Tab-separated table of C-alpha atoms in Angstrom:
chain	number	residue	atom	x	y	z
I	1415	MET	CA	11.531	-44.099	-23.085
I	1416	ILE	CA	8.532	-42.792	-21.210
I	1417	PRO	CA	6.411	-40.578	-23.403
I	1418	CYS	CA	5.271	-37.231	-22.079
I	1419	ARG	CA	6.289	-37.630	-18.457
I	1420	TYR	CA	9.511	-36.678	-16.819
I	1421	PHE	CA	10.064	-36.674	-13.105
I	1422	SER	CA	13.174	-35.644	-11.460
I	1423	VAL	CA	15.496	-34.848	-8.625
I	1424	GLN	CA	14.520	-32.548	-5.863
I	1425	THR	CA	16.587	-30.457	-3.542
I	1426	GLN	CA	15.006	-29.845	-0.191
I	1427	GLN	CA	15.207	-26.379	1.267
I	1428	ALA	CA	13.627	-24.800	4.288
I	1429	GLU	CA	10.038	-24.256	3.196
I	1430	GLU	CA	10.214	-25.053	-0.451
I	1431	SER	CA	12.077	-27.399	-2.688
I	1432	GLN	CA	13.287	-27.250	-6.202
I	1433	VAL	CA	12.058	-29.823	-8.682
I	1434	HIS	CA	13.969	-30.292	-11.881
I	1435	ALA	CA	12.811	-31.783	-15.168
I	1436	THR	CA	14.552	-32.364	-18.483
I	1437	LEU	CA	12.550	-32.616	-21.667
I	1438	PRO	CA	13.514	-34.925	-24.548
I	1439	SER	CA	14.533	-31.860	-26.513
I	1440	GLY	CA	17.287	-31.328	-23.994
I	1441	GLN	CA	15.658	-28.255	-22.445
I	1442	SER	CA	15.596	-28.414	-18.707
I	1443	TYR	CA	13.346	-26.544	-16.314
I	1444	ASP	CA	13.095	-25.976	-12.599
I	1445	LEU	CA	10.120	-25.199	-10.469
I	1446	ARG	CA	10.222	-24.365	-6.816
I	1447	ILE	CA	7.255	-25.712	-4.926
I	1448	THR	CA	6.445	-24.531	-1.451
I	1449	ASP	CA	5.279	-26.743	1.379
I	1450	LYS	CA	1.975	-24.915	1.537
I	1451	THR	CA	1.328	-25.799	-2.096
I	1452	ILE	CA	1.988	-29.461	-1.400
I	1453	LYS	CA	-0.280	-29.413	1.602
I	1454	LYS	CA	-3.103	-27.818	-0.345
I	1455	ILE	CA	-2.800	-30.203	-3.298
I	1456	ARG	CA	-2.914	-33.122	-0.900
I	1457	SER	CA	-6.034	-31.865	0.793
I	1458	LEU	CA	-7.655	-31.277	-2.593
I	1459	MET	CA	-6.746	-34.848	-3.568
I	1460	GLN	CA	-8.397	-36.143	-0.433
I	1461	LYS	CA	-11.541	-34.194	-1.154
I	1462	ASP	CA	-11.813	-35.498	-4.695
I	1463	PRO	CA	-9.568	-38.528	-5.256
I	1464	SER	CA	-10.387	-38.640	-8.968
I	1465	LYS	CA	-8.455	-35.439	-9.561
I	1466	LYS	CA	-4.840	-36.003	-8.725
I	1467	TYR	CA	-2.929	-33.265	-10.488
I	1468	LEU	CA	-2.714	-29.546	-10.159
I	1469	LYS	CA	-2.447	-28.213	-13.658
I	1470	ILE	CA	-0.882	-24.849	-14.277
I	1471	PHE	CA	-1.462	-23.143	-17.583
I	1472	VAL	CA	-0.960	-19.709	-19.008
I	1473	ASP	CA	-3.718	-17.959	-20.914
I	1474	SER	CA	-3.837	-14.645	-22.630
I	1475	GLY	CA	-5.837	-12.188	-20.613
I	1476	GLY	CA	-5.631	-10.049	-17.530
I	1477	CYS	CA	-4.350	-6.516	-17.502
I	1478	SER	CA	-0.770	-7.348	-18.416
I	1479	GLY	CA	-1.184	-9.699	-21.355
I	1480	PHE	CA	-0.943	-13.144	-19.830
I	1481	GLN	CA	-2.430	-14.738	-16.791
I	1482	TYR	CA	-1.832	-17.811	-14.704
I	1483	ASN	CA	-4.560	-20.389	-14.342
I	1484	PHE	CA	-4.865	-23.352	-12.053
I	1485	LYS	CA	-7.166	-26.324	-12.009
I	1486	MET	CA	-7.288	-29.841	-10.663
I	1487	VAL	CA	-7.330	-32.484	-13.394
I	1488	ASN	CA	-7.586	-36.245	-13.412
I	1489	GLY	CA	-4.833	-37.014	-15.875
I	1490	LEU	CA	-2.634	-35.986	-18.724
I	1491	THR	CA	-4.125	-34.356	-21.764
I	1492	GLU	CA	-3.963	-36.367	-24.980
I	1493	GLY	CA	-1.630	-35.007	-27.603
I	1494	GLU	CA	0.112	-32.532	-25.338
I	1495	THR	CA	3.592	-32.739	-23.971
I	1496	GLU	CA	3.175	-32.320	-20.268
I	1497	VAL	CA	5.711	-32.456	-17.524
I	1498	VAL	CA	4.911	-33.821	-14.099
I	1499	PHE	CA	6.662	-32.199	-11.193
I	1500	LYS	CA	6.415	-34.555	-8.273
I	1501	ARG	CA	7.143	-33.793	-4.681
I	1502	ASP	CA	6.063	-35.503	-1.476
I	1503	GLY	CA	3.082	-37.188	-3.048
I	1504	ALA	CA	1.775	-34.116	-4.808
I	1505	GLU	CA	1.962	-33.762	-8.542
I	1506	ILE	CA	1.938	-30.620	-10.612
I	1507	LEU	CA	1.270	-30.818	-14.308
I	1508	VAL	CA	2.667	-28.198	-16.651
I	1509	ASP	CA	2.505	-28.296	-20.423
I	1510	GLU	CA	5.546	-27.463	-22.490
I	1511	THR	CA	4.363	-24.053	-23.678
I	1512	THR	CA	3.465	-22.965	-20.189
I	1513	LEU	CA	6.798	-24.196	-18.916
I	1514	GLU	CA	8.567	-21.786	-21.227
I	1515	PHE	CA	6.660	-18.991	-19.517
I	1516	ILE	CA	7.015	-20.089	-15.922
I	1517	GLY	CA	10.248	-22.124	-15.780
I	1518	GLY	CA	12.262	-21.124	-12.732
I	1519	SER	CA	9.270	-19.748	-10.816
I	1520	THR	CA	8.014	-20.620	-7.394
I	1521	ILE	CA	4.558	-22.105	-6.982
I	1522	ASP	CA	2.969	-21.014	-3.769
I	1523	PHE	CA	-0.358	-21.273	-2.032
I	1524	LYS	CA	-1.227	-18.001	-0.431
I	1525	ALA	CA	-3.761	-17.940	2.372
I	1526	GLU	CA	-4.891	-14.491	3.405
I	1527	MET	CA	-8.133	-13.473	4.985
I	1528	ILE	CA	-9.418	-11.837	1.835
I	1529	LYS	CA	-8.193	-14.429	-0.644
I	1530	GLN	CA	-6.776	-17.910	-0.739
I	1531	GLY	CA	-5.328	-19.394	-3.862
I	1532	PHE	CA	-2.350	-20.728	-5.773
I	1533	GLU	CA	0.169	-18.269	-7.118
I	1534	VAL	CA	3.168	-18.221	-9.382
I	1535	ILE	CA	5.725	-15.984	-7.771
I	1536	ALA	CA	9.264	-14.889	-8.573
I	1537	ASN	CA	8.899	-15.689	-12.251
I	1538	PRO	CA	12.230	-14.930	-13.899
I	1539	ASN	CA	10.596	-14.655	-17.339
I	1540	ALA	CA	8.040	-12.041	-16.377
I	1541	GLU	CA	8.151	-8.347	-15.839
I	1542	VAL	CA	6.506	-7.366	-12.607
I	1543	GLY	CA	2.996	-7.330	-13.969
I	1544	CYS	CA	-0.266	-6.619	-12.314
I	1545	SER	CA	-0.188	-6.148	-8.578
I	1546	CYS	CA	-2.785	-8.855	-8.105
I	1547	GLY	CA	-0.181	-11.400	-9.210
I	1548	THR	CA	-2.390	-13.322	-11.608
I	1549	SER	CA	-1.402	-11.369	-14.683
I	1550	PHE	CA	2.019	-10.697	-16.129
I	1551	SER	CA	3.870	-9.649	-19.256
I	1552	LEU	CA	7.006	-11.241	-20.636
I	1553	LYS	CA	10.427	-9.726	-20.252
I	1554	GLU	CA	11.944	-8.574	-23.488
I	1555	LYS	CA	14.841	-10.739	-24.389
Z	838	MET	CA	-60.593	51.031	-7.187
Z	839	GLN	CA	-61.526	47.475	-7.387
Z	840	ARG	CA	-57.922	46.672	-8.080
Z	841	ASN	CA	-56.601	48.640	-5.116
Z	842	PHE	CA	-59.003	46.934	-2.841
Z	843	SER	CA	-57.908	43.520	-3.904
Z	844	ASP	CA	-54.290	44.521	-3.348
Z	845	VAL	CA	-55.032	45.543	0.185
Z	846	GLN	CA	-56.951	42.382	0.753
Z	847	HIS	CA	-54.067	40.400	-0.504
Z	848	SER	CA	-51.441	42.077	1.611
Z	849	THR	CA	-53.471	41.680	4.773
Z	850	SER	CA	-54.206	38.073	4.130
Z	851	HIS	CA	-50.525	37.541	3.407
Z	852	SER	CA	-49.411	39.146	6.630
Z	853	ASN	CA	-51.731	36.813	8.485
Z	854	PHE	CA	-49.901	33.894	7.026
Z	855	ILE	CA	-46.409	35.010	7.943
Z	856	ASP	CA	-44.870	32.561	10.307
Z	857	PRO	CA	-43.609	34.465	13.371
Z	858	SER	CA	-40.412	32.442	13.277
Z	859	VAL	CA	-39.457	34.036	9.962
Z	860	ILE	CA	-39.553	37.558	11.379
Z	861	SER	CA	-37.875	36.636	14.639
Z	862	PRO	CA	-34.714	38.681	15.276
Z	863	PRO	CA	-31.476	37.370	13.796
Z	864	GLY	CA	-29.668	35.071	16.127
Z	865	GLY	CA	-32.917	33.912	17.663
Z	866	SER	CA	-33.557	30.238	17.351
Z	867	ALA	CA	-36.311	29.674	14.848
Z	868	PRO	CA	-38.361	26.621	15.686
Z	869	LYS	CA	-37.549	24.007	13.067
Z	870	LYS	CA	-40.150	21.919	11.411
Z	871	PRO	CA	-39.677	18.362	12.570
Z	872	ARG	CA	-38.309	16.516	9.569
Z	873	ALA	CA	-38.452	12.770	9.228
Z	874	PRO	CA	-34.885	11.499	9.475
Z	875	ARG	CA	-33.636	10.340	6.110
Z	876	GLU	CA	-33.272	6.622	5.975
Z	877	LYS	CA	-29.654	5.662	6.435
Z	878	LYS	CA	-28.068	4.020	3.456
Z	879	VAL	CA	-26.804	0.540	4.217
Z	880	ALA	CA	-23.034	0.786	4.140
Z	881	LEU	CA	-22.415	-2.823	3.273
Z	882	MET	CA	-24.539	-5.780	2.328
Z	883	ILE	CA	-23.234	-9.140	3.402
Z	884	THR	CA	-24.308	-12.264	1.575
Z	885	ASP	CA	-24.926	-15.570	3.334
Z	886	GLN	CA	-21.725	-17.012	1.916
Z	887	ALA	CA	-19.667	-14.085	3.142
Z	888	ALA	CA	-21.302	-14.228	6.559
Z	889	SER	CA	-20.626	-17.919	7.008
Z	890	ARG	CA	-17.019	-17.422	5.936
Z	891	ILE	CA	-16.567	-14.599	8.434
Z	892	LYS	CA	-18.027	-16.818	11.144
Z	893	GLU	CA	-15.539	-19.476	10.143
Z	894	LEU	CA	-12.692	-16.973	10.282
Z	895	MET	CA	-13.790	-15.834	13.706
Z	896	SER	CA	-13.929	-19.340	15.088
Z	897	ASP	CA	-10.534	-20.185	13.547
Z	898	LYS	CA	-8.905	-17.409	15.470
Z	899	PRO	CA	-7.576	-18.843	18.734
Z	900	ASP	CA	-8.304	-15.721	20.814
Z	901	SER	CA	-11.637	-15.029	19.199
Z	902	GLY	CA	-13.043	-13.720	22.465
Z	903	ASN	CA	-10.851	-10.677	22.116
Z	904	ILE	CA	-11.816	-10.003	18.503
Z	905	TYR	CA	-14.550	-7.527	17.689
Z	906	GLY	CA	-14.994	-8.440	14.054
Z	907	VAL	CA	-13.339	-8.046	10.702
Z	908	LYS	CA	-12.360	-4.727	9.272
Z	909	ILE	CA	-12.468	-3.596	5.672
Z	910	ASP	CA	-10.212	-0.878	4.415
Z	911	VAL	CA	-8.995	0.327	1.049
Z	912	ARG	CA	-5.400	0.941	0.111
Z	913	ARG	CA	-4.092	2.990	-2.735
Z	914	ARG	CA	-2.449	0.200	-4.618
Z	915	GLY	CA	-3.115	-2.182	-7.445
Z	916	CYS	CA	-3.162	-1.319	-11.106
Z	917	ASN	CA	-6.496	0.422	-10.954
Z	918	GLY	CA	-6.364	2.756	-7.999
Z	919	TYR	CA	-7.589	1.057	-4.877
Z	920	SER	CA	-7.771	-2.413	-3.516
Z	921	TYR	CA	-9.507	-3.889	-0.511
Z	922	VAL	CA	-7.769	-4.952	2.660
Z	923	MET	CA	-9.243	-7.139	5.376
Z	924	ASP	CA	-8.088	-7.954	8.847
Z	925	TYR	CA	-9.301	-8.800	12.331
Z	926	VAL	CA	-9.985	-5.951	14.734
Z	927	THR	CA	-10.039	-5.786	18.486
Z	928	PRO	CA	-12.617	-3.542	20.204
Z	929	ASP	CA	-10.069	-0.828	21.012
Z	930	GLN	CA	-9.076	-0.508	17.368
Z	931	VAL	CA	-12.546	0.590	16.363
Z	932	THR	CA	-12.925	4.360	16.416
Z	933	LYS	CA	-16.095	6.401	16.707
Z	934	LEU	CA	-16.135	7.317	13.027
Z	935	ASP	CA	-15.790	3.788	11.735
Z	936	GLU	CA	-18.978	2.249	10.454
Z	937	VAL	CA	-20.047	-0.982	12.078
Z	938	VAL	CA	-22.331	-3.243	10.102
Z	939	GLU	CA	-24.014	-6.086	11.944
Z	940	GLU	CA	-25.825	-8.449	9.688
Z	941	ARG	CA	-26.508	-12.158	9.629
Z	942	GLY	CA	-24.744	-12.627	12.923
Z	943	VAL	CA	-21.418	-11.152	11.886
Z	944	ARG	CA	-19.786	-7.851	12.564
Z	945	VAL	CA	-17.932	-5.972	9.860
Z	946	VAL	CA	-16.202	-2.689	10.574
Z	947	ILE	CA	-15.598	-0.297	7.701
Z	948	ASP	CA	-12.720	2.058	8.174
Z	949	LYS	CA	-13.762	5.717	8.111
Z	950	LYS	CA	-11.408	6.395	5.207
Z	951	ALA	CA	-12.848	3.527	3.213
Z	952	LEU	CA	-16.484	4.303	3.917
Z	953	MET	CA	-17.026	6.723	1.038
Z	954	PHE	CA	-15.565	4.241	-1.422
Z	955	VAL	CA	-17.450	1.285	-0.100
Z	956	VAL	CA	-20.970	2.602	0.640
Z	957	GLY	CA	-23.611	0.365	-0.945
Z	958	THR	CA	-21.209	-2.445	-1.748
Z	959	GLU	CA	-22.247	-6.066	-1.636
Z	960	MET	CA	-19.741	-8.308	0.026
Z	961	ASP	CA	-19.762	-11.846	-1.286
Z	962	PHE	CA	-17.568	-14.887	-0.859
Z	963	VAL	CA	-16.737	-17.085	-3.804
Z	964	ASP	CA	-15.328	-20.506	-3.127
Z	965	ASN	CA	-14.216	-22.998	-5.715
Z	966	GLU	CA	-11.764	-25.854	-5.346
Z	967	ILE	CA	-8.708	-23.858	-6.376
Z	968	LYS	CA	-9.308	-20.519	-4.788
Z	969	SER	CA	-11.627	-18.837	-2.386
Z	970	GLU	CA	-11.952	-15.117	-2.018
Z	971	PHE	CA	-14.137	-12.279	-0.879
Z	972	VAL	CA	-15.666	-10.399	-3.788
Z	973	PHE	CA	-16.902	-6.848	-3.486
Z	974	ASN	CA	-19.603	-5.733	-5.897
Z	975	ASN	CA	-19.123	-2.032	-5.616
Z	976	PRO	CA	-21.628	0.273	-7.320
Z	977	ASN	CA	-19.250	3.226	-6.873
Z	978	ALA	CA	-16.486	1.645	-8.916
Z	979	LYS	CA	-16.227	3.046	-12.404
Z	980	GLY	CA	-13.832	0.367	-13.496
Z	981	THR	CA	-11.865	-2.548	-12.197
Z	982	CYS	CA	-8.631	-4.262	-12.998
Z	983	GLY	CA	-8.777	-7.348	-15.185
Z	984	CYS	CA	-8.197	-9.547	-12.196
Z	985	GLY	CA	-10.931	-7.784	-10.221
Z	986	GLU	CA	-8.672	-6.996	-7.333
Z	987	SER	CA	-8.429	-3.250	-7.692
Z	988	PHE	CA	-10.919	-0.578	-8.735
Z	989	HIS	CA	-11.247	3.143	-9.291
Z	990	VAL	CA	-14.059	5.511	-8.413
Protein backbone atom coordinates (compact mmCIF):
# COMPACT_ATOMS: atom_id res chain seq x y z
CA MET A 1 0.00 0.00 0.00
CA ILE A 2 1.30 3.42 -0.90
CA PRO A 3 1.46 5.66 2.14
CA CYS A 4 0.02 9.15 1.92
CA ARG A 5 -0.57 9.34 -1.81
CA TYR A 6 -3.64 8.44 -3.73
CA PHE A 7 -4.16 9.24 -7.37
CA SER A 8 -7.21 8.47 -9.26
CA VAL A 9 -9.54 8.41 -12.19
CA GLN A 10 -10.44 11.51 -14.06
CA THR A 11 -13.44 12.36 -16.13
CA GLN A 12 -12.77 14.84 -18.87
CA GLN A 13 -15.28 17.59 -19.43
CA ALA A 14 -15.24 20.65 -21.62
CA GLU A 15 -12.91 23.00 -19.77
CA GLU A 16 -12.41 21.20 -16.54
CA SER A 17 -12.16 17.67 -15.34
CA GLN A 18 -13.06 15.90 -12.19
CA VAL A 19 -10.35 14.12 -10.24
CA HIS A 20 -11.37 11.58 -7.68
CA ALA A 21 -9.42 10.26 -4.71
CA THR A 22 -10.23 7.70 -2.03
CA LEU A 23 -8.48 7.83 1.31
CA PRO A 24 -7.57 4.70 3.30
CA SER A 25 -10.32 5.58 5.73
CA GLY A 26 -12.79 4.97 2.96
CA GLN A 27 -13.68 8.64 2.55
CA SER A 28 -13.64 9.73 -1.03
CA TYR A 29 -13.29 13.23 -2.42
CA ASP A 30 -13.58 14.94 -5.76
CA LEU A 31 -11.96 18.05 -7.03
CA ARG A 32 -12.69 19.71 -10.32
CA ILE A 33 -9.64 21.25 -11.89
CA THR A 34 -9.93 23.68 -14.75
CA ASP A 35 -7.66 23.76 -17.77
CA LYS A 36 -6.44 27.21 -16.85
CA THR A 37 -5.26 25.88 -13.49
CA ILE A 38 -3.32 23.11 -15.19
CA LYS A 39 -1.75 25.53 -17.60
CA LYS A 40 -0.67 27.86 -14.83
CA ILE A 41 0.79 25.08 -12.67
CA ARG A 42 2.75 23.85 -15.65
CA SER A 43 4.18 27.26 -16.37
CA LEU A 44 5.09 27.66 -12.70
CA MET A 45 6.83 24.28 -12.83
CA GLN A 46 8.84 25.40 -15.82
CA LYS A 47 9.89 28.56 -14.06
CA ASP A 48 11.06 26.73 -10.97
CA PRO A 49 11.44 22.99 -11.61
CA SER A 50 12.23 22.29 -7.95
CA LYS A 51 8.67 23.10 -6.96
CA LYS A 52 6.33 20.64 -8.57
CA TYR A 53 3.13 20.79 -6.57
CA LEU A 54 0.48 23.36 -6.00
CA LYS A 55 -0.51 23.03 -2.40
CA ILE A 56 -3.91 24.19 -1.27
CA PHE A 57 -4.53 24.74 2.41
CA VAL A 58 -7.16 26.38 4.52
CA ASP A 59 -6.23 28.79 7.28
CA SER A 60 -8.31 30.65 9.76
CA GLY A 61 -8.52 34.29 8.83
CA GLY A 62 -10.19 36.61 6.39
CA CYS A 63 -13.51 38.27 7.00
CA SER A 64 -15.58 35.10 6.99
CA GLY A 65 -13.62 32.81 9.28
CA PHE A 66 -11.54 30.71 6.93
CA GLN A 67 -9.45 31.49 3.92
CA TYR A 68 -7.90 29.60 1.06
CA ASN A 69 -4.16 29.66 0.59
CA PHE A 70 -2.02 28.49 -2.26
CA LYS A 71 1.68 27.90 -2.61
CA MET A 72 4.09 25.93 -4.74
CA VAL A 73 5.96 23.26 -2.79
CA ASN A 74 8.67 20.79 -3.66
CA GLY A 75 7.21 17.72 -2.03
CA LEU A 76 4.97 16.14 0.52
CA THR A 77 5.07 17.30 4.10
CA GLU A 78 6.39 14.79 6.62
CA GLY A 79 3.82 13.43 9.02
CA GLU A 80 0.81 14.75 7.15
CA THR A 81 -1.68 12.79 5.15
CA GLU A 82 -1.76 14.50 1.81
CA VAL A 83 -3.63 13.62 -1.30
CA VAL A 84 -2.21 14.24 -4.75
CA PHE A 85 -4.68 15.15 -7.44
CA LYS A 86 -3.01 14.56 -10.75
CA ARG A 87 -4.16 15.74 -14.11
CA ASP A 88 -2.30 16.23 -17.38
CA GLY A 89 1.08 16.48 -15.74
CA ALA A 90 0.05 18.93 -13.06
CA GLU A 91 -0.22 17.90 -9.46
CA ILE A 92 -2.25 19.47 -6.71
CA LEU A 93 -1.51 18.62 -3.12
CA VAL A 94 -4.24 18.83 -0.51
CA ASP A 95 -3.95 17.70 3.08
CA GLU A 96 -6.70 15.69 4.69
CA THR A 97 -8.07 18.47 6.88
CA THR A 98 -8.23 20.89 4.01
CA LEU A 99 -9.92 18.28 1.87
CA GLU A 100 -12.78 18.11 4.33
CA PHE A 101 -13.28 21.83 3.76
CA ILE A 102 -12.91 21.94 0.00
CA GLY A 103 -13.96 18.48 -1.25
CA GLY A 104 -16.21 18.83 -4.27
CA SER A 105 -14.96 22.31 -5.19
CA THR A 106 -13.54 23.57 -8.42
CA ILE A 107 -9.99 24.88 -8.54
CA ASP A 108 -9.63 27.66 -11.02
CA PHE A 109 -7.04 30.16 -12.11
CA LYS A 110 -8.63 33.50 -12.66
CA ALA A 111 -6.87 36.04 -14.84
CA GLU A 112 -8.36 39.50 -14.75
CA MET A 113 -6.68 42.79 -15.39
CA ILE A 114 -6.73 43.79 -11.75
CA LYS A 115 -5.84 40.42 -10.27
CA GLN A 116 -4.56 37.04 -11.31
CA GLY A 117 -4.55 34.10 -8.98
CA PHE A 118 -5.82 30.66 -8.05
CA GLU A 119 -9.30 30.35 -6.63
CA VAL A 120 -11.49 27.75 -5.03
CA ILE A 121 -14.93 28.17 -6.49
CA ALA A 122 -18.27 26.42 -6.12
CA ASN A 123 -17.36 24.95 -2.75
CA PRO A 124 -20.29 22.83 -1.62
CA ASN A 125 -19.17 23.01 2.02
CA ALA A 126 -19.04 26.78 2.24
CA GLU A 127 -21.61 29.46 2.62
CA VAL A 128 -21.14 32.21 0.10
CA GLY A 129 -18.52 34.07 2.06
CA CYS A 130 -16.62 37.18 1.28
CA SER A 131 -17.10 38.61 -2.17
CA CYS A 132 -13.37 38.53 -2.80
CA GLY A 133 -13.57 34.73 -2.87
CA THR A 134 -10.58 34.07 -0.66
CA SER A 135 -12.53 33.85 2.56
CA PHE A 136 -15.48 31.67 3.46
CA SER A 137 -17.47 30.24 6.35
CA LEU A 138 -18.69 26.69 6.68
CA LYS A 139 -22.26 25.67 6.05
CA GLU A 140 -24.06 24.50 9.13
CA LYS A 141 -24.74 20.84 8.90
CA MET B 1 -10.53 117.93 22.02
CA GLN B 2 -7.45 115.98 21.50
CA ARG B 3 -9.57 112.89 21.29
CA ASN B 4 -11.95 114.34 18.71
CA PHE B 5 -9.09 115.39 16.58
CA SER B 6 -7.59 111.96 16.53
CA ASP B 7 -10.96 110.51 15.58
CA VAL B 8 -11.20 112.80 12.61
CA GLN B 9 -7.67 111.99 11.65
CA HIS B 10 -8.45 108.36 11.81
CA SER B 11 -11.59 108.50 9.72
CA THR B 12 -9.90 110.51 7.00
CA SER B 13 -6.92 108.26 6.85
CA HIS B 14 -9.28 105.29 6.72
CA SER B 15 -11.27 106.70 3.84
CA ASN B 16 -8.04 107.13 1.94
CA PHE B 17 -7.41 103.46 2.25
CA ILE B 18 -10.77 102.28 1.01
CA ASP B 19 -10.35 100.31 -2.14
CA PRO B 20 -12.64 101.78 -4.81
CA SER B 21 -13.66 98.28 -5.82
CA VAL B 22 -15.34 97.75 -2.46
CA ILE B 23 -17.67 100.72 -2.91
CA SER B 24 -18.39 100.01 -6.55
CA PRO B 25 -22.12 99.60 -7.24
CA PRO B 26 -23.61 96.14 -6.77
CA GLY B 27 -23.48 94.09 -9.89
CA GLY B 28 -20.34 95.85 -11.03
CA SER B 29 -17.39 93.59 -11.53
CA ALA B 30 -14.90 94.19 -8.77
CA PRO B 31 -11.36 93.63 -9.94
CA LYS B 32 -10.14 90.46 -8.25
CA LYS B 33 -6.76 90.16 -6.71
CA PRO B 34 -4.77 87.72 -8.78
CA ARG B 35 -4.46 84.62 -6.65
CA ALA B 36 -1.84 81.98 -7.23
CA PRO B 37 -3.65 78.87 -8.45
CA ARG B 38 -3.70 76.22 -5.77
CA GLU B 39 -1.48 73.34 -6.63
CA LYS B 40 -3.54 70.48 -7.99
CA LYS B 41 -3.54 67.39 -5.86
CA VAL B 42 -2.17 64.37 -7.68
CA ALA B 43 -5.13 62.10 -8.25
CA LEU B 44 -3.15 58.90 -8.44
CA MET B 45 0.43 57.90 -7.88
CA ILE B 46 1.68 55.04 -9.98
CA THR B 47 4.62 52.98 -8.82
CA ASP B 48 7.24 51.61 -11.20
CA GLN B 49 5.87 48.10 -10.81
CA ALA B 50 2.35 49.21 -11.63
CA ALA B 51 3.56 51.22 -14.61
CA SER B 52 5.51 48.33 -16.08
CA ARG B 53 2.53 46.03 -15.61
CA ILE B 54 0.24 48.49 -17.37
CA LYS B 55 2.73 48.72 -20.22
CA GLU B 56 2.69 44.94 -20.39
CA LEU B 57 -1.10 44.91 -20.44
CA MET B 58 -1.15 47.47 -23.20
CA SER B 59 1.26 45.54 -25.36
CA ASP B 60 -0.65 42.28 -24.74
CA LYS B 61 -3.77 43.78 -26.19
CA PRO B 62 -3.89 42.93 -29.89
CA ASP B 63 -5.50 46.23 -30.96
CA SER B 64 -3.44 48.36 -28.63
CA GLY B 65 -3.36 51.19 -31.14
CA ASN B 66 -7.02 51.80 -30.47
CA ILE B 67 -6.65 51.78 -26.69
CA TYR B 68 -6.25 55.02 -24.79
CA GLY B 69 -5.21 53.54 -21.47
CA VAL B 70 -6.61 51.71 -18.50
CA LYS B 71 -9.51 52.96 -16.50
CA ILE B 72 -10.09 52.71 -12.78
CA ASP B 73 -13.55 52.77 -11.33
CA VAL B 74 -15.16 51.79 -8.06
CA ARG B 75 -18.22 49.62 -7.69
CA ARG B 76 -20.48 49.34 -4.72
CA ARG B 77 -19.78 45.74 -3.93
CA GLY B 78 -17.61 43.63 -1.71
CA CYS B 79 -18.05 43.13 1.99
CA ASN B 80 -16.74 46.54 2.90
CA GLY B 81 -18.48 49.00 0.65
CA TYR B 82 -16.53 49.57 -2.51
CA SER B 83 -14.11 47.67 -4.63
CA TYR B 84 -11.92 48.69 -7.53
CA VAL B 85 -12.59 47.81 -11.13
CA MET B 86 -10.11 48.06 -13.98
CA ASP B 87 -10.52 47.82 -17.70
CA TYR B 88 -9.15 49.09 -20.99
CA VAL B 89 -10.61 52.27 -22.44
CA THR B 90 -10.79 53.58 -25.96
CA PRO B 91 -10.43 57.34 -26.55
CA ASP B 92 -14.16 57.86 -27.12
CA GLN B 93 -15.01 56.31 -23.76
CA VAL B 94 -13.14 59.00 -21.89
CA THR B 95 -15.38 61.91 -20.93
CA LYS B 96 -14.40 65.46 -20.11
CA LEU B 97 -14.88 64.99 -16.37
CA ASP B 98 -12.73 61.90 -16.09
CA GLU B 99 -9.30 62.47 -14.65
CA VAL B 100 -6.39 61.40 -16.80
CA VAL B 101 -3.13 60.67 -15.05
CA GLU B 102 -0.03 60.33 -17.19
CA GLU B 103 2.96 59.14 -15.30
CA ARG B 104 5.95 56.96 -16.03
CA GLY B 105 4.86 56.52 -19.61
CA VAL B 106 1.44 55.09 -18.88
CA ARG B 107 -2.00 56.57 -19.01
CA VAL B 108 -4.56 55.86 -16.33
CA VAL B 109 -8.06 57.26 -16.51
CA ILE B 110 -10.03 57.66 -13.30
CA ASP B 111 -13.76 57.61 -13.71
CA LYS B 112 -15.43 60.82 -12.54
CA LYS B 113 -17.55 58.88 -10.05
CA ALA B 114 -14.50 57.18 -8.60
CA LEU B 115 -12.34 60.28 -8.40
CA MET B 116 -13.48 61.43 -4.96
CA PHE B 117 -12.83 57.99 -3.51
CA VAL B 118 -9.49 57.54 -5.15
CA VAL B 119 -7.78 60.96 -4.86
CA GLY B 120 -4.28 60.60 -3.42
CA THR B 121 -4.16 56.84 -3.80
CA GLU B 122 -0.97 55.00 -4.61
CA MET B 123 -1.38 52.34 -7.22
CA ASP B 124 1.05 49.46 -6.85
CA PHE B 125 1.44 46.06 -8.42
CA VAL B 126 2.37 43.07 -6.32
CA ASP B 127 3.60 39.98 -8.08
CA ASN B 128 4.51 36.71 -6.45
CA GLU B 129 4.59 33.25 -7.97
CA ILE B 130 1.02 32.37 -7.06
CA LYS B 131 -0.82 35.58 -7.63
CA SER B 132 -0.29 39.00 -9.06
CA GLU B 133 -2.55 41.93 -8.43
CA PHE B 134 -2.85 45.67 -8.40
CA VAL B 135 -2.89 47.07 -4.88
CA PHE B 136 -4.36 50.45 -4.05
CA ASN B 137 -3.03 52.22 -0.98
CA ASN B 138 -5.87 54.59 -0.42
CA PRO B 139 -5.51 57.29 2.25
CA ASN B 140 -9.26 57.96 2.11
CA ALA B 141 -10.20 54.45 3.14
CA LYS B 142 -11.23 54.18 6.75
CA GLY B 143 -11.18 50.43 6.68
CA THR B 144 -10.73 47.52 4.35
CA CYS B 145 -11.96 43.99 4.08
CA GLY B 146 -9.73 41.25 5.42
CA CYS B 147 -8.77 40.26 1.93
CA GLY B 148 -7.98 43.87 1.00
CA GLU B 149 -10.27 43.86 -1.97
CA SER B 150 -12.94 46.22 -0.75
CA PHE B 151 -12.85 49.37 1.37
CA HIS B 152 -15.08 52.01 2.89
CA VAL B 153 -14.60 55.75 3.17
